[in-house]
Coordinates of C-alpha atoms in Angstrom, one line a residue:
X29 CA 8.1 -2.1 52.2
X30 CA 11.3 -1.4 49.9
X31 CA 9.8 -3.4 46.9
X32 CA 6.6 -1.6 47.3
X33 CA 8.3 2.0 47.3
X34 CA 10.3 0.6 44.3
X35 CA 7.5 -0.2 42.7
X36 CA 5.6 2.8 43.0
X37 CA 8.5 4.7 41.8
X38 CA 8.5 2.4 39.0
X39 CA 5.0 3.4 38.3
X40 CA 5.2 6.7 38.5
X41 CA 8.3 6.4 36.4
X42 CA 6.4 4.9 33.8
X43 CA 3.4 7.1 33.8
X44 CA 5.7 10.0 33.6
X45 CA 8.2 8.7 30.8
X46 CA 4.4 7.8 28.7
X47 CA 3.6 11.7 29.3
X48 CA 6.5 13.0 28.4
X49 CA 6.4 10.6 25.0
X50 CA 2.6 10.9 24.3
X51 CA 3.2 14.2 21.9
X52 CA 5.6 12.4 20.1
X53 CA 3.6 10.3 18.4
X54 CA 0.3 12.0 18.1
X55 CA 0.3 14.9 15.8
X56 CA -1.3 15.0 12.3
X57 CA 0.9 12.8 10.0
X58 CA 1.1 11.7 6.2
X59 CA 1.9 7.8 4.8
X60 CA 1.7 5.7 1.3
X61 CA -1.3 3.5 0.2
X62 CA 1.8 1.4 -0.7
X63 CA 4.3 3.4 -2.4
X64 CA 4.5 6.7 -3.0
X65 CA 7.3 6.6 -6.2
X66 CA 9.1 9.5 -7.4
X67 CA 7.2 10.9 -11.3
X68 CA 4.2 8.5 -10.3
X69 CA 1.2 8.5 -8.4
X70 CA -0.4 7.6 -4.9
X71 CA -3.1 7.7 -2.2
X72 CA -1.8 9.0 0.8
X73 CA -3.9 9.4 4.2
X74 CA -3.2 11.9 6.8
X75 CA -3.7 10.7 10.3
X76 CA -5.5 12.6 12.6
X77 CA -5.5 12.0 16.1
X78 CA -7.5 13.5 18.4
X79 CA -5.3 14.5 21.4
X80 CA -7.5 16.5 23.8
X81 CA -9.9 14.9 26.0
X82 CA -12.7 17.6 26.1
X83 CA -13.1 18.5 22.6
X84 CA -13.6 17.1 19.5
X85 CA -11.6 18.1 16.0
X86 CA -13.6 19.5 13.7
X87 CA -11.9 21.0 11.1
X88 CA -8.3 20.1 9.4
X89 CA -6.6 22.0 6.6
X90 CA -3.8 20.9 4.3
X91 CA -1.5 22.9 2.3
X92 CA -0.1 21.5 -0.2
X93 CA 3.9 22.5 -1.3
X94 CA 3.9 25.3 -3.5
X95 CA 7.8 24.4 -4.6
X96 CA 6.7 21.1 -5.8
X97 CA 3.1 21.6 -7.3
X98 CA 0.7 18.6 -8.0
X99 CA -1.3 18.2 -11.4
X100 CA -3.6 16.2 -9.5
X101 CA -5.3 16.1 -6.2
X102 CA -8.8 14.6 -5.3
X103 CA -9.9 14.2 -1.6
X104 CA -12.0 10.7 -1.3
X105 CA -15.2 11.3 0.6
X106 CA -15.1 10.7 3.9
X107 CA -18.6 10.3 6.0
X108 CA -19.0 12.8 8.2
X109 CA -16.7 15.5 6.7
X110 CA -17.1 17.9 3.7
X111 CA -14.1 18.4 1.7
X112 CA -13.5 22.2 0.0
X113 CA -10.8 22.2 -2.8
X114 CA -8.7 25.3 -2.9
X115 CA -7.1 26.3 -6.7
X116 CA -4.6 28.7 -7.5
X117 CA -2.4 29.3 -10.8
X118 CA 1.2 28.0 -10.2
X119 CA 3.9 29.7 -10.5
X120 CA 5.7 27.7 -12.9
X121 CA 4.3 25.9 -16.0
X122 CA 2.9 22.5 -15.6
X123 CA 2.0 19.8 -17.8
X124 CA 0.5 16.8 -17.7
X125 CA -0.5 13.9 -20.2
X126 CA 0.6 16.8 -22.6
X127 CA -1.7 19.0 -21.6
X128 CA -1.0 23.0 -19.7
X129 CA -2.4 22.7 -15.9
X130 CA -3.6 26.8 -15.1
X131 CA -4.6 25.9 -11.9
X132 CA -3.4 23.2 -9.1
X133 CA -4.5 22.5 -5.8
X134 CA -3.1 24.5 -2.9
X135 CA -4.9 23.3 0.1
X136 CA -8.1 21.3 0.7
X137 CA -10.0 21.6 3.9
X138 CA -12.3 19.1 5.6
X139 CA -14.8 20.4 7.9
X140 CA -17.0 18.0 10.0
X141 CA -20.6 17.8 9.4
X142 CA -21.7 16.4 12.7
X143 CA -19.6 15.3 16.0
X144 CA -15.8 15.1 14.1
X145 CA -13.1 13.1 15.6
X146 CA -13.9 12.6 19.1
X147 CA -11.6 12.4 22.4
X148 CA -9.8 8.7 22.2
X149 CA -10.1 8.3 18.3
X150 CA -8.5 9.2 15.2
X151 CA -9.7 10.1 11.3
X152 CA -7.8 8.9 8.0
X153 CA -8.3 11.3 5.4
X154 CA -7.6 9.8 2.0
X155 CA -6.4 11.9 -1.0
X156 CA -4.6 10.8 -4.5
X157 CA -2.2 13.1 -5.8
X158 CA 0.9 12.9 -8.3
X159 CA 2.6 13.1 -10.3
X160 CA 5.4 13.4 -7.4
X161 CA 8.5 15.7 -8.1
X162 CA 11.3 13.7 -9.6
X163 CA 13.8 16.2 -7.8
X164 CA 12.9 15.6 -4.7
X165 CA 12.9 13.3 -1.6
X166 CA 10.0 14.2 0.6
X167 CA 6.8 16.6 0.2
X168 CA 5.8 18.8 3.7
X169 CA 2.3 19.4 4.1
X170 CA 1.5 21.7 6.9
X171 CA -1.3 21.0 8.7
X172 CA -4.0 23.2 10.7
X173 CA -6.1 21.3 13.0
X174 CA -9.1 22.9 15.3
X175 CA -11.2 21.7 17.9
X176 CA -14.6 22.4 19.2
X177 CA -13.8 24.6 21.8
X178 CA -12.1 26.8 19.1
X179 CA -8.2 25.8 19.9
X180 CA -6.0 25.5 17.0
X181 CA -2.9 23.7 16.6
X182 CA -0.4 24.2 14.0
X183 CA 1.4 21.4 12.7
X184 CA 3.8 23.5 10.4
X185 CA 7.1 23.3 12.3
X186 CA 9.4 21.5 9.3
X187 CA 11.7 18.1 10.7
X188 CA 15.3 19.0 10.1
X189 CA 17.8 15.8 9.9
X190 CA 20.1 15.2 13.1
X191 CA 18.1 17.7 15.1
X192 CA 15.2 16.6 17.6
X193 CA 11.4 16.4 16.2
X194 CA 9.9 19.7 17.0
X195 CA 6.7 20.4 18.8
X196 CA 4.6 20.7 16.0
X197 CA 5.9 18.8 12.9
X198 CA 4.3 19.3 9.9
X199 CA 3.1 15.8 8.2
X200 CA 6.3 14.5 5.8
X201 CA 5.6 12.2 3.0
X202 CA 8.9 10.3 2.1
X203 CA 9.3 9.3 -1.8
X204 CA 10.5 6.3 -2.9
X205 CA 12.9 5.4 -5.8
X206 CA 11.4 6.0 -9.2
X207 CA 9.7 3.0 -10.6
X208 CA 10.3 2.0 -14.6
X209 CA 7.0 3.2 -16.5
X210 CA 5.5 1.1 -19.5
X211 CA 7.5 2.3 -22.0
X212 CA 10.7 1.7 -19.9
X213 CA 11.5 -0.9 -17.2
X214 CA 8.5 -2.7 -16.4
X215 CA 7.9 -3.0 -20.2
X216 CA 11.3 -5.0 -20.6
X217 CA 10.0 -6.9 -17.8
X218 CA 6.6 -7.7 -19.4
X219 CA 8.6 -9.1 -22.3
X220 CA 11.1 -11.1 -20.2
X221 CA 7.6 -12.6 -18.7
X222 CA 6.2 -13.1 -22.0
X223 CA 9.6 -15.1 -22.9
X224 CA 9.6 -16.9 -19.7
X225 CA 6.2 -18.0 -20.3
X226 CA 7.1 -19.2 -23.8
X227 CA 9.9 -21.0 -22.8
X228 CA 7.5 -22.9 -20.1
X229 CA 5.0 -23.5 -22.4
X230 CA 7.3 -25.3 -24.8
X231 CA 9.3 -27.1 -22.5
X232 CA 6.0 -28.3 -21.1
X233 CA 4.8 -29.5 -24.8
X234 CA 8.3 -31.2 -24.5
X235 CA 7.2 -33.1 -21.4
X236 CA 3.6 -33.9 -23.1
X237 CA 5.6 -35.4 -26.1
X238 CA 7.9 -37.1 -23.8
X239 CA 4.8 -38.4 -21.9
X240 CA 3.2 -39.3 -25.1
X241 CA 6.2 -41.5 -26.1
X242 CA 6.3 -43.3 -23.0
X243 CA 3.1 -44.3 -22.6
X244 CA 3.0 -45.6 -26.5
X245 CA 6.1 -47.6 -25.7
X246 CA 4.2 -49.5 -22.2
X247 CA 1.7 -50.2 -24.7
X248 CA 3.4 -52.0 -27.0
X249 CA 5.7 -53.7 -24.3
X250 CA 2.4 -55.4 -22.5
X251 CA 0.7 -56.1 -26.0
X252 CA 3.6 -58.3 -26.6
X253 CA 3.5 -59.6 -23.6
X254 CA -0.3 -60.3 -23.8
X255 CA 0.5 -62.2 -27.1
X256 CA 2.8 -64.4 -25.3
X257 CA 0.6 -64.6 -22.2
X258 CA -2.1 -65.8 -24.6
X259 CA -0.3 -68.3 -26.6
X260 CA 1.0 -69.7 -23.4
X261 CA -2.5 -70.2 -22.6
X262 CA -3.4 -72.0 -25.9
X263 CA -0.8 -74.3 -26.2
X264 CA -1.5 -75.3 -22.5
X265 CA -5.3 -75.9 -23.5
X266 CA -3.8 -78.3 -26.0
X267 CA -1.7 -80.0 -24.4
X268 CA -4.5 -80.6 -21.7
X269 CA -6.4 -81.5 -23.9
X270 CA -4.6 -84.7 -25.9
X271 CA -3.3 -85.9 -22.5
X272 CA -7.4 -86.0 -21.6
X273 CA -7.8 -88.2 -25.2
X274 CA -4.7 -90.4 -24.4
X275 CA -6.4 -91.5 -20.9
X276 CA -9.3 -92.1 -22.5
X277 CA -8.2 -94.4 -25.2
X278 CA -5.8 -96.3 -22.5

């Protein structure tokens, strides 16, 4: 009876501690294609989980951060959903490849077409955007989600460091370390292959050579020693043969 009861407790224990986590981990969030480098560019996908279990999500709008504006965003289709590209001018100058950018994506919003993300699954909606801020660690894009039934939820509530994740978090794409462009790291590293290469190829011509050399000098060693195999061979024939002629005369 006493390890049943503790068992149960334990059950209800666990059920409890997985209801109390469940929000924790499923809210709308942002992540890399790979890397997402600060002054380059990336694909990102925002997560969407569905979290209620009589209702679909139908709609979901990103902003995107107005102090750190992107030359470049483009939503890849997604079956199922229609993706709407909001514009506005920014407030600061931006160029890119040399040219001004008048206008830069502020929010895009994907509305479903047909059922939208159902209770028990979750959507990935991939965008590529850059060229990420060089000042700065992290981009926040809040995140408006809405349901069937015509609930919203705002995920717009910003993480702050040491304090607890708050109800709503806003999706958080971290930046990695700027990478060395072709003009700058990566080219010294191209040439440092190129030498490298070089180097291999020679020192495998060096091998070849050595090769070469080795196999001329077996050649000649067995030639000599098919000379001497074959002289061997004729001075044994006549030998044979005057010892045969010396019988016979006997």
């Amino acid at each position: 009876m006493k390890a049943s009861r503790i068992a149960a407790a334990g059950a209800v224990s666990g059920i409890a501690v997985l209801a109390l986590s469940a929000p924790a981990f499923a809210h709308v969030s942002v992540q890399p294609e790979g890397t997402a480098a600060k002054g380059g560019y990336a694909t990102v996908g925002f997560k969407v989980p569905n979290e209620r279990d009589n209702a679909s999500t139908t709609k979901l709008e990103v902003n995107f951060p107005t102090d750190h504006p992107l030359a470049s965003v483009m939503p890849q289709p997604v079956p199922g959903w229609k993706a709407e590209v909001t514009k506005a001018k920014p407030a600061k100058p931006l160029e890119s490849h040399g040219k001004q950018i008048t206008e830069v994506v502020t929010k895009v919003t994907w509305t479903a077409d047909g059922k939208g993300i159902e209770p028990g699954y979750f959507q990935k909606f991939p965008v590529s955007l850059g060229a990420l801020p060089e000042d700065a660690d992290e981009l926040v894009f809040k995140a408006i989600q809405t349901y069937s039934n015509k609930e919203v939820v705002r995920w717009i509530e910003v993480p702050q460091e040491g304090q607890e994740e708050p109800d709503n978090p806003a999706p958080v794409l971290e930046l990695a370390a700027a990478e060395g462009d072709a003009h700058g790291s990566s080219g010294a590293k191209a040439e440092g292959d190129t030498a490298t290469a070089a180097q291999n190829t020679a020192a495998d011509t060096s091998s070849d050579s050595g090769s070469g050399d080795g196999s001329d000098t077996t050649a000649r060693v067995l030639g000599i020693i098919g000379i001497v195999v074959g002289a061997a061979g004729v001075a044994y024939g006549v030998l044979a043969g005057r010892r045969r002629d010396s019988g016979a005369s006997a």
